[in-house]
Amino acid sequence: MPLISLILLPFIGSLLAAVLPANARNTESTLAGIIALTCTIQAAMFFPEIADGGVIRQELIWLPALGLNFVVRMDGFAWMFSMLVLGIGSLVVLYARYYMSPADPVPRFFSFLLAFMGAMSGVVLSGNIIQLVFFWELTSLFSFLLIGYWHHRQDARRGARMALTVTGTGGLCMFAGMLILGHIVGSYDLENVLAAGEQVRAHDLYTPMLIMILLGALTKSAQFPFHFWLPHAMAAPTPVSAYLHSATMVKAGVFLMARLWPVLAGTDQWFWIVSGTGVTTLLVGGFFAMFQRDLKGLLAYSTISHLGLITLLLGLNSPLAAVAAVFHIMNHATFKASLFMAAGIVDHESGTRDMDRLSGLRKMMPSPPRWLV
């Protein structure tokens, strides 16, 4: 199966889910689950080809005169993120099958979720930086639709608009930065960009280009002072929070910084902007988390704090710190998605996420079997 199928299959599944009848809940969840699991298995099967530093590359001719061809590229870093996006996506689809109410318009939910999965795979696997920006903005669009899924609620509509405004504007700034980066390198191909680190850092346009790209990355990863949109996005259904706001969308910003680390890092500008933003976000997120009484609000500010830690590590201009940042990206995505889903179960069964009201939750739970005590 070609590499591009990891992007195309979720979009095809999204179209199919959109035309299924509203009462075909099992069919829609099965379709989404099969597509997510198929893509996960296919991504895992690419591992032998990239295990020893190999790169899989497929290119479709589009606008060769402008240097814009559709390029999909998988190296070890992209493989790891693909497994994160598709693997956790498979688990979230299974969780959503039992979480979503039969009264909800489930076809729309699974259609948007699969489309977001395809857009996120496009970000991870893009071998052209302009193509990456295109998929980047698609993730903002489908995030807007998923956050505002319960559009009859005012908080959902407000949270969706806020997320789209902040991340979409940051994406436009990043587009300008990518155009400058391509101008400096003389190519928009990711392989050429990654090989031109010294040329980029020595160029007169390095600082404005860096600021523009970082605006896109920092807004997407909810870094201070752009962190305020993430707590408002908690109006989304819990499967959306578990997938977008812990494992994938908010990781796109730190993914981009890690992807372009060999090109952009190693300067004083990178150190002060990235590490300064990271340490501020780490402290601000942790401070506000202490005063939260809503379970999802607590997890949202905890996510902001952890993303600040990852950003801080990437900003230290140290290869070992960058490795630690990538490790914590995977670590945080795994445990925070699990925590969001656990919070959703508590909310589903108790009818509240207020931790003050949940203080007696243990008294309502059945006693464990003797052999577990």
mmCIF file of C-alpha atoms in Angstrom:
data_model
loop_
_atom_site.group_PDB
_atom_site.id
_atom_site.type_symbol
_atom_site.label_atom_id
_atom_site.label_comp_id
_atom_site.label_asym_id
_atom_site.label_seq_id
_atom_site.Cartn_x
_atom_site.Cartn_y
_atom_site.Cartn_z
ATOM 1 C CA MET A 1 0.000 0.000 0.000
ATOM 2 C CA PRO A 2 1.495 3.408 -0.948
ATOM 3 C CA LEU A 3 2.454 5.876 1.746
ATOM 4 C CA ILE A 4 -0.090 8.408 0.517
ATOM 5 C CA SER A 5 -2.868 6.019 1.556
ATOM 6 C CA LEU A 6 -2.261 7.024 5.187
ATOM 7 C CA ILE A 7 -3.594 10.447 4.202
ATOM 8 C CA LEU A 8 -6.217 9.471 1.628
ATOM 9 C CA LEU A 9 -7.988 6.667 3.505
ATOM 10 C CA PRO A 10 -9.187 8.853 6.426
ATOM 11 C CA PHE A 11 -10.532 11.463 3.982
ATOM 12 C CA ILE A 12 -12.333 8.778 1.957
ATOM 13 C CA GLY A 13 -13.754 7.362 5.192
ATOM 14 C CA SER A 14 -14.870 10.859 6.185
ATOM 15 C CA LEU A 15 -16.906 11.206 2.986
ATOM 16 C CA LEU A 16 -18.455 7.762 3.435
ATOM 17 C CA ALA A 17 -19.368 8.443 7.074
ATOM 18 C CA ALA A 18 -21.011 11.733 6.111
ATOM 19 C CA VAL A 19 -23.538 10.025 3.796
ATOM 20 C CA LEU A 20 -24.508 7.199 6.163
ATOM 21 C CA PRO A 21 -27.928 7.453 7.824
ATOM 22 C CA ALA A 22 -28.151 8.975 11.284
ATOM 23 C CA ASN A 23 -29.315 5.727 12.860
ATOM 24 C CA ALA A 24 -26.402 3.659 11.497
ATOM 25 C CA ARG A 25 -24.333 4.204 14.634
ATOM 26 C CA ASN A 26 -22.624 0.799 14.600
ATOM 27 C CA THR A 27 -21.861 1.076 10.891
ATOM 28 C CA GLU A 28 -20.273 4.504 11.280
ATOM 29 C CA SER A 29 -18.131 3.560 14.267
ATOM 30 C CA THR A 30 -17.103 0.293 12.578
ATOM 31 C CA LEU A 31 -16.144 2.143 9.398
ATOM 32 C CA ALA A 32 -14.081 4.702 11.336
ATOM 33 C CA GLY A 33 -12.463 1.986 13.445
ATOM 34 C CA ILE A 34 -11.526 -0.168 10.443
ATOM 35 C CA ILE A 35 -9.961 2.780 8.615
ATOM 36 C CA ALA A 36 -8.014 3.977 11.668
ATOM 37 C CA LEU A 37 -6.813 0.458 12.494
ATOM 38 C CA THR A 38 -5.892 -0.299 8.860
ATOM 39 C CA CYS A 39 -3.812 2.875 8.665
ATOM 40 C CA THR A 40 -2.137 2.078 12.004
ATOM 41 C CA ILE A 41 -1.166 -1.427 10.851
ATOM 42 C CA GLN A 42 0.049 -0.097 7.516
ATOM 43 C CA ALA A 43 2.174 2.569 9.233
ATOM 44 C CA ALA A 44 3.650 -0.078 11.530
ATOM 45 C CA MET A 45 4.587 -2.178 8.491
ATOM 46 C CA PHE A 46 6.758 0.653 7.171
ATOM 47 C CA PHE A 47 9.049 0.354 10.207
ATOM 48 C CA PRO A 48 11.637 -2.048 8.678
ATOM 49 C CA GLU A 49 12.237 0.426 5.844
ATOM 50 C CA ILE A 50 13.001 3.341 8.153
ATOM 51 C CA ALA A 51 14.498 1.469 11.129
ATOM 52 C CA ASP A 52 18.135 2.068 10.087
ATOM 53 C CA GLY A 53 17.733 5.709 9.160
ATOM 54 C CA GLY A 54 15.958 5.077 5.875
ATOM 55 C CA VAL A 55 13.509 7.517 4.293
ATOM 56 C CA ILE A 56 10.412 6.566 2.294
ATOM 57 C CA ARG A 57 9.480 9.198 -0.261
ATOM 58 C CA GLN A 58 6.705 9.368 -2.835
ATOM 59 C CA GLU A 59 6.137 12.310 -5.132
ATOM 60 C CA LEU A 60 3.249 13.295 -7.399
ATOM 61 C CA ILE A 61 3.875 15.944 -10.064
ATOM 62 C CA TRP A 62 1.677 19.004 -9.492
ATOM 63 C CA LEU A 63 3.281 22.407 -10.237
ATOM 64 C CA PRO A 64 6.920 21.627 -11.084
ATOM 65 C CA ALA A 65 7.499 25.112 -12.519
ATOM 66 C CA LEU A 66 6.854 26.550 -9.049
ATOM 67 C CA GLY A 67 8.665 23.762 -7.226
ATOM 68 C CA LEU A 68 5.358 22.575 -5.734
ATOM 69 C CA ASN A 69 4.817 18.851 -6.065
ATOM 70 C CA PHE A 70 2.741 16.702 -3.731
ATOM 71 C CA VAL A 71 5.389 14.942 -1.645
ATOM 72 C CA VAL A 72 4.841 12.437 1.147
ATOM 73 C CA ARG A 73 7.911 11.564 3.185
ATOM 74 C CA MET A 74 8.378 9.244 6.135
ATOM 75 C CA ASP A 75 11.527 9.032 8.237
ATOM 76 C CA GLY A 76 11.846 7.726 11.792
ATOM 77 C CA PHE A 77 10.451 10.913 13.334
ATOM 78 C CA ALA A 78 7.446 11.010 10.995
ATOM 79 C CA TRP A 79 6.842 7.283 11.583
ATOM 80 C CA MET A 80 6.712 7.800 15.335
ATOM 81 C CA PHE A 81 4.183 10.621 15.010
ATOM 82 C CA SER A 82 2.141 8.665 12.475
ATOM 83 C CA MET A 83 1.823 5.832 14.969
ATOM 84 C CA LEU A 84 0.761 8.366 17.594
ATOM 85 C CA VAL A 85 -1.894 9.992 15.381
ATOM 86 C CA LEU A 86 -3.295 6.744 13.991
ATOM 87 C CA GLY A 87 -2.861 4.514 17.051
ATOM 88 C CA ILE A 88 -4.497 6.861 19.538
ATOM 89 C CA GLY A 89 -7.067 7.714 16.878
ATOM 90 C CA SER A 90 -8.082 4.044 16.737
ATOM 91 C CA LEU A 91 -8.551 3.938 20.505
ATOM 92 C CA VAL A 92 -10.537 7.188 20.529
ATOM 93 C CA VAL A 93 -12.872 5.861 17.815
ATOM 94 C CA LEU A 94 -13.545 2.773 19.950
ATOM 95 C CA TYR A 95 -14.138 4.977 22.999
ATOM 96 C CA ALA A 96 -16.445 7.326 21.061
ATOM 97 C CA ARG A 97 -18.617 4.389 19.952
ATOM 98 C CA TYR A 98 -19.734 3.919 23.565
ATOM 99 C CA TYR A 99 -19.440 7.530 24.748
ATOM 100 C CA MET A 100 -21.545 9.352 22.161
ATOM 101 C CA SER A 101 -25.292 9.409 22.779
ATOM 102 C CA PRO A 102 -27.593 7.740 20.225
ATOM 103 C CA ALA A 103 -29.380 11.098 20.026
ATOM 104 C CA ASP A 104 -26.216 12.822 18.740
ATOM 105 C CA PRO A 105 -25.660 13.233 14.966
ATOM 106 C CA VAL A 106 -22.984 10.538 14.957
ATOM 107 C CA PRO A 107 -22.292 10.518 11.170
ATOM 108 C CA ARG A 108 -21.151 14.135 11.394
ATOM 109 C CA PHE A 109 -18.933 13.353 14.389
ATOM 110 C CA PHE A 110 -17.080 10.434 12.785
ATOM 111 C CA SER A 111 -16.850 12.287 9.479
ATOM 112 C CA PHE A 112 -15.119 15.264 11.119
ATOM 113 C CA LEU A 113 -12.919 12.994 13.253
ATOM 114 C CA LEU A 114 -11.666 10.992 10.252
ATOM 115 C CA ALA A 115 -11.094 14.182 8.260
ATOM 116 C CA PHE A 116 -9.033 15.583 11.122
ATOM 117 C CA MET A 117 -7.042 12.332 11.247
ATOM 118 C CA GLY A 118 -6.266 12.680 7.540
ATOM 119 C CA ALA A 119 -5.239 16.327 7.946
ATOM 120 C CA MET A 120 -2.976 15.486 10.879
ATOM 121 C CA SER A 121 -1.383 12.646 8.907
ATOM 122 C CA GLY A 122 -0.798 15.164 6.126
ATOM 123 C CA VAL A 123 1.051 17.488 8.514
ATOM 124 C CA VAL A 124 3.256 14.654 9.752
ATOM 125 C CA LEU A 125 4.016 13.121 6.345
ATOM 126 C CA SER A 126 4.362 16.248 4.196
ATOM 127 C CA GLY A 127 7.643 16.447 2.326
ATOM 128 C CA ASN A 128 7.005 20.001 1.157
ATOM 129 C CA ILE A 129 6.736 22.899 3.604
ATOM 130 C CA ILE A 130 3.944 24.693 1.682
ATOM 131 C CA GLN A 131 1.993 21.442 1.560
ATOM 132 C CA LEU A 132 2.559 21.132 5.311
ATOM 133 C CA VAL A 133 0.973 24.555 5.842
ATOM 134 C CA PHE A 134 -2.065 23.488 3.804
ATOM 135 C CA PHE A 135 -2.697 20.467 6.021
ATOM 136 C CA TRP A 136 -1.868 22.588 9.084
ATOM 137 C CA GLU A 137 -4.759 24.915 8.305
ATOM 138 C CA LEU A 138 -7.023 21.941 7.612
ATOM 139 C CA THR A 139 -6.401 20.729 11.169
ATOM 140 C CA SER A 140 -7.535 24.137 12.438
ATOM 141 C CA LEU A 141 -10.685 23.950 10.306
ATOM 142 C CA PHE A 142 -11.688 20.444 11.414
ATOM 143 C CA SER A 143 -10.794 21.299 14.999
ATOM 144 C CA PHE A 144 -13.267 24.192 14.750
ATOM 145 C CA LEU A 145 -15.974 21.798 13.535
ATOM 146 C CA LEU A 146 -15.255 19.237 16.248
ATOM 147 C CA ILE A 147 -15.101 21.742 19.118
ATOM 148 C CA GLY A 148 -18.384 23.235 17.949
ATOM 149 C CA TYR A 149 -19.975 19.806 17.404
ATOM 150 C CA TRP A 150 -22.641 20.542 20.028
ATOM 151 C CA HIS A 151 -23.455 23.800 18.253
ATOM 152 C CA HIS A 152 -26.626 24.341 20.271
ATOM 153 C CA ARG A 153 -24.379 25.241 23.230
ATOM 154 C CA GLN A 154 -23.048 28.778 23.429
ATOM 155 C CA ASP A 155 -19.795 27.725 25.129
ATOM 156 C CA ALA A 156 -19.072 25.258 22.313
ATOM 157 C CA ARG A 157 -19.617 27.898 19.640
ATOM 158 C CA ARG A 158 -17.467 30.414 21.518
ATOM 159 C CA GLY A 159 -14.669 27.888 22.116
ATOM 160 C CA ALA A 160 -14.691 26.830 18.455
ATOM 161 C CA ARG A 161 -14.464 30.414 17.200
ATOM 162 C CA MET A 162 -11.681 31.210 19.636
ATOM 163 C CA ALA A 163 -9.639 28.140 18.640
ATOM 164 C CA LEU A 164 -10.064 28.860 14.926
ATOM 165 C CA THR A 165 -9.180 32.531 15.294
ATOM 166 C CA VAL A 166 -5.999 31.928 17.296
ATOM 167 C CA THR A 167 -4.671 28.857 15.477
ATOM 168 C CA GLY A 168 -5.814 30.028 12.054
ATOM 169 C CA THR A 169 -4.113 33.396 12.442
ATOM 170 C CA GLY A 170 -0.974 31.689 13.690
ATOM 171 C CA GLY A 171 -1.109 29.422 10.647
ATOM 172 C CA LEU A 172 -1.200 32.410 8.301
ATOM 173 C CA CYS A 173 1.871 33.852 10.042
ATOM 174 C CA MET A 174 3.571 30.491 9.664
ATOM 175 C CA PHE A 175 2.727 30.472 5.952
ATOM 176 C CA ALA A 176 4.562 33.766 5.546
ATOM 177 C CA GLY A 177 7.520 32.334 7.473
ATOM 178 C CA MET A 178 7.587 29.234 5.287
ATOM 179 C CA LEU A 179 7.622 31.390 2.157
ATOM 180 C CA ILE A 180 10.647 33.239 3.528
ATOM 181 C CA LEU A 181 12.300 29.949 4.491
ATOM 182 C CA GLY A 182 11.773 28.567 0.988
ATOM 183 C CA HIS A 183 13.196 31.788 -0.468
ATOM 184 C CA ILE A 184 16.321 31.486 1.694
ATOM 185 C CA VAL A 185 16.899 27.830 0.799
ATOM 186 C CA GLY A 186 15.803 28.132 -2.823
ATOM 187 C CA SER A 187 13.423 25.204 -2.443
ATOM 188 C CA TYR A 188 10.287 24.234 -0.560
ATOM 189 C CA ASP A 189 11.258 20.575 -0.431
ATOM 190 C CA LEU A 190 11.670 19.444 3.180
ATOM 191 C CA GLU A 191 14.837 17.446 2.490
ATOM 192 C CA ASN A 192 16.542 20.493 0.993
ATOM 193 C CA VAL A 193 15.363 22.645 3.894
ATOM 194 C CA LEU A 194 16.670 20.207 6.513
ATOM 195 C CA ALA A 195 20.068 20.170 4.798
ATOM 196 C CA ALA A 196 20.406 23.979 4.747
ATOM 197 C CA GLY A 197 20.668 24.766 8.462
ATOM 198 C CA GLU A 198 23.848 26.822 8.337
ATOM 199 C CA GLN A 199 22.651 28.779 5.302
ATOM 200 C CA VAL A 200 19.339 29.601 6.999
ATOM 201 C CA ARG A 201 20.844 30.672 10.336
ATOM 202 C CA ALA A 202 23.365 32.957 8.608
ATOM 203 C CA HIS A 203 20.790 34.740 6.455
ATOM 204 C CA ASP A 204 19.642 38.304 7.179
ATOM 205 C CA LEU A 205 15.988 37.211 7.085
ATOM 206 C CA TYR A 206 16.500 34.512 9.716
ATOM 207 C CA THR A 207 15.001 36.472 12.625
ATOM 208 C CA PRO A 208 11.722 37.600 10.967
ATOM 209 C CA MET A 209 11.336 34.146 9.409
ATOM 210 C CA LEU A 210 11.876 32.488 12.799
ATOM 211 C CA ILE A 211 9.316 34.741 14.505
ATOM 212 C CA MET A 212 6.667 34.057 11.848
ATOM 213 C CA ILE A 213 7.111 30.280 11.972
ATOM 214 C CA LEU A 214 7.157 30.246 15.761
ATOM 215 C CA LEU A 215 3.905 32.229 15.864
ATOM 216 C CA GLY A 216 2.261 29.344 14.051
ATOM 217 C CA ALA A 217 3.844 26.692 16.263
ATOM 218 C CA LEU A 218 3.230 28.461 19.582
ATOM 219 C CA THR A 219 -0.410 29.296 18.869
ATOM 220 C CA LYS A 220 -1.160 25.713 17.861
ATOM 221 C CA SER A 221 0.490 24.295 20.983
ATOM 222 C CA ALA A 222 -1.296 26.788 23.271
ATOM 223 C CA GLN A 223 1.837 28.531 24.506
ATOM 224 C CA PHE A 224 1.700 31.733 26.555
ATOM 225 C CA PRO A 225 0.240 34.253 25.745
ATOM 226 C CA PHE A 226 -1.877 32.241 23.280
ATOM 227 C CA HIS A 227 -2.820 29.533 25.793
ATOM 228 C CA PHE A 228 -6.304 30.862 26.585
ATOM 229 C CA TRP A 229 -8.052 29.076 23.693
ATOM 230 C CA LEU A 230 -7.366 25.557 24.975
ATOM 231 C CA PRO A 231 -9.464 25.642 28.206
ATOM 232 C CA HIS A 232 -12.393 27.063 26.198
ATOM 233 C CA ALA A 233 -12.056 24.149 23.749
ATOM 234 C CA MET A 234 -13.057 21.780 26.566
ATOM 235 C CA ALA A 235 -16.673 22.405 25.528
ATOM 236 C CA ALA A 236 -16.038 19.736 22.886
ATOM 237 C CA PRO A 237 -17.105 16.117 23.484
ATOM 238 C CA THR A 238 -14.578 14.188 25.561
ATOM 239 C CA PRO A 239 -13.365 11.999 22.629
ATOM 240 C CA VAL A 240 -12.418 15.223 20.839
ATOM 241 C CA SER A 241 -10.530 16.490 23.892
ATOM 242 C CA ALA A 242 -8.758 13.133 24.275
ATOM 243 C CA TYR A 243 -7.672 13.115 20.631
ATOM 244 C CA LEU A 244 -7.135 16.726 19.566
ATOM 245 C CA HIS A 245 -6.285 18.475 22.815
ATOM 246 C CA SER A 246 -3.900 15.952 24.323
ATOM 247 C CA ALA A 247 -2.422 13.731 21.640
ATOM 248 C CA THR A 248 -2.498 15.340 18.207
ATOM 249 C CA MET A 249 -3.505 18.924 17.387
ATOM 250 C CA VAL A 250 -1.775 20.588 20.324
ATOM 251 C CA LYS A 251 1.286 18.452 19.552
ATOM 252 C CA ALA A 252 1.478 19.861 16.016
ATOM 253 C CA GLY A 253 3.297 22.978 17.223
ATOM 254 C CA VAL A 254 5.980 21.109 19.132
ATOM 255 C CA PHE A 255 6.168 18.605 16.252
ATOM 256 C CA LEU A 256 6.998 21.463 13.879
ATOM 257 C CA MET A 257 9.624 22.895 16.225
ATOM 258 C CA ALA A 258 11.206 19.452 16.592
ATOM 259 C CA ARG A 259 11.012 18.825 12.829
ATOM 260 C CA LEU A 260 12.757 22.118 12.014
ATOM 261 C CA TRP A 261 15.092 21.950 15.019
ATOM 262 C CA PRO A 262 18.166 21.093 12.867
ATOM 263 C CA VAL A 263 17.458 24.163 10.732
ATOM 264 C CA LEU A 264 16.284 26.825 13.169
ATOM 265 C CA ALA A 265 17.868 25.915 16.511
ATOM 266 C CA GLY A 266 21.345 26.818 17.709
ATOM 267 C CA THR A 267 21.000 30.607 17.856
ATOM 268 C CA ASP A 268 20.414 33.102 20.647
ATOM 269 C CA GLN A 269 17.113 34.135 19.077
ATOM 270 C CA TRP A 270 15.836 30.553 19.173
ATOM 271 C CA PHE A 271 17.005 30.087 22.743
ATOM 272 C CA TRP A 272 15.410 33.222 24.181
ATOM 273 C CA ILE A 273 12.108 33.048 22.282
ATOM 274 C CA VAL A 274 11.445 29.294 22.557
ATOM 275 C CA SER A 275 12.831 28.539 26.001
ATOM 276 C CA GLY A 276 11.454 31.801 27.441
ATOM 277 C CA THR A 277 7.980 31.034 26.122
ATOM 278 C CA GLY A 278 8.256 27.440 27.311
ATOM 279 C CA VAL A 279 9.236 28.205 30.904
ATOM 280 C CA THR A 280 6.548 30.912 31.179
ATOM 281 C CA THR A 281 3.883 28.527 29.854
ATOM 282 C CA LEU A 282 5.085 25.765 32.171
ATOM 283 C CA LEU A 283 4.656 27.968 35.234
ATOM 284 C CA VAL A 284 1.423 29.692 34.149
ATOM 285 C CA GLY A 285 -0.255 26.399 33.230
ATOM 286 C CA GLY A 286 0.755 24.766 36.495
ATOM 287 C CA PHE A 287 -0.381 27.779 38.525
ATOM 288 C CA PHE A 288 -3.873 27.942 37.013
ATOM 289 C CA ALA A 289 -4.262 24.160 37.185
ATOM 290 C CA MET A 290 -4.133 24.349 40.989
ATOM 291 C CA PHE A 291 -7.366 26.390 41.089
ATOM 292 C CA GLN A 292 -9.465 24.297 38.717
ATOM 293 C CA ARG A 293 -12.530 22.467 39.975
ATOM 294 C CA ASP A 294 -13.615 21.066 36.611
ATOM 295 C CA LEU A 295 -11.906 17.780 35.659
ATOM 296 C CA LYS A 296 -11.440 18.701 32.002
ATOM 297 C CA GLY A 297 -10.344 22.222 32.958
ATOM 298 C CA LEU A 298 -7.687 20.751 35.222
ATOM 299 C CA LEU A 299 -6.473 18.461 32.430
ATOM 300 C CA ALA A 300 -6.460 21.386 29.970
ATOM 301 C CA TYR A 301 -4.172 23.530 32.145
ATOM 302 C CA SER A 302 -2.041 20.479 32.901
ATOM 303 C CA THR A 303 -1.675 19.988 29.142
ATOM 304 C CA ILE A 304 -0.621 23.620 28.735
ATOM 305 C CA SER A 305 2.015 23.152 31.434
ATOM 306 C CA HIS A 306 3.387 19.962 29.872
ATOM 307 C CA LEU A 307 3.512 21.584 26.435
ATOM 308 C CA GLY A 308 5.485 24.399 28.050
ATOM 309 C CA LEU A 309 7.977 21.848 29.375
ATOM 310 C CA ILE A 310 8.374 20.311 25.902
ATOM 311 C CA THR A 311 8.861 23.773 24.367
ATOM 312 C CA LEU A 312 11.415 24.665 27.035
ATOM 313 C CA LEU A 313 13.417 21.511 26.270
ATOM 314 C CA LEU A 314 13.370 22.242 22.534
ATOM 315 C CA GLY A 315 14.588 25.784 23.178
ATOM 316 C CA LEU A 316 17.726 24.808 25.101
ATOM 317 C CA ASN A 317 19.824 24.249 21.940
ATOM 318 C CA SER A 318 20.887 20.863 23.311
ATOM 319 C CA PRO A 319 20.517 17.627 21.290
ATOM 320 C CA LEU A 320 19.955 15.659 24.501
ATOM 321 C CA ALA A 321 17.205 18.076 25.594
ATOM 322 C CA ALA A 322 15.588 17.755 22.148
ATOM 323 C CA VAL A 323 15.548 13.961 22.530
ATOM 324 C CA ALA A 324 13.948 14.371 25.966
ATOM 325 C CA ALA A 325 11.325 16.693 24.439
ATOM 326 C CA VAL A 326 10.392 14.135 21.780
ATOM 327 C CA PHE A 327 10.181 11.405 24.412
ATOM 328 C CA HIS A 328 7.867 13.527 26.538
ATOM 329 C CA ILE A 329 5.671 14.313 23.523
ATOM 330 C CA MET A 330 4.935 10.591 23.202
ATOM 331 C CA ASN A 331 4.725 10.107 26.961
ATOM 332 C CA HIS A 332 2.304 12.983 27.495
ATOM 333 C CA ALA A 333 0.090 12.047 24.545
ATOM 334 C CA THR A 334 -0.350 8.546 25.936
ATOM 335 C CA PHE A 335 -1.191 9.334 29.544
ATOM 336 C CA LYS A 336 -3.156 12.529 28.909
ATOM 337 C CA ALA A 337 -5.436 10.925 26.333
ATOM 338 C CA SER A 338 -6.112 8.179 28.868
ATOM 339 C CA LEU A 339 -6.871 10.741 31.576
ATOM 340 C CA PHE A 340 -9.299 12.623 29.340
ATOM 341 C CA MET A 341 -11.150 9.418 28.530
ATOM 342 C CA ALA A 342 -11.266 8.481 32.222
ATOM 343 C CA ALA A 343 -12.665 11.944 33.032
ATOM 344 C CA GLY A 344 -15.293 11.403 30.351
ATOM 345 C CA ILE A 345 -16.359 8.123 31.936
ATOM 346 C CA VAL A 346 -16.665 9.785 35.352
ATOM 347 C CA ASP A 347 -18.719 12.602 33.835
ATOM 348 C CA HIS A 348 -20.860 10.142 31.876
ATOM 349 C CA GLU A 349 -21.682 8.027 34.928
ATOM 350 C CA SER A 350 -21.949 10.713 37.629
ATOM 351 C CA GLY A 351 -23.388 13.555 35.561
ATOM 352 C CA THR A 352 -20.790 16.105 36.710
ATOM 353 C CA ARG A 353 -17.123 17.049 36.317
ATOM 354 C CA ASP A 354 -17.094 19.272 39.410
ATOM 355 C CA MET A 355 -14.409 17.835 41.694
ATOM 356 C CA ASP A 356 -16.080 19.325 44.791
ATOM 357 C CA ARG A 357 -19.210 17.325 44.027
ATOM 358 C CA LEU A 358 -17.153 14.226 43.195
ATOM 359 C CA SER A 359 -15.448 14.144 46.591
ATOM 360 C CA GLY A 360 -17.689 11.272 47.716
ATOM 361 C CA LEU A 361 -17.338 9.314 44.482
ATOM 362 C CA ARG A 362 -15.515 6.448 46.141
ATOM 363 C CA LYS A 363 -18.437 5.890 48.534
ATOM 364 C CA MET A 364 -20.720 5.320 45.547
ATOM 365 C CA MET A 365 -18.406 2.749 43.989
ATOM 366 C CA PRO A 366 -18.824 -0.973 44.756
ATOM 367 C CA SER A 367 -16.281 -2.589 47.038
ATOM 368 C CA PRO A 368 -13.508 -4.485 45.220
ATOM 369 C CA PRO A 369 -13.389 -8.286 45.418
ATOM 370 C CA ARG A 370 -11.537 -9.724 48.405
ATOM 371 C CA TRP A 371 -8.792 -11.154 46.211
ATOM 372 C CA LEU A 372 -7.930 -7.629 44.983
ATOM 373 C CA VAL A 373 -7.588 -6.191 48.520
#
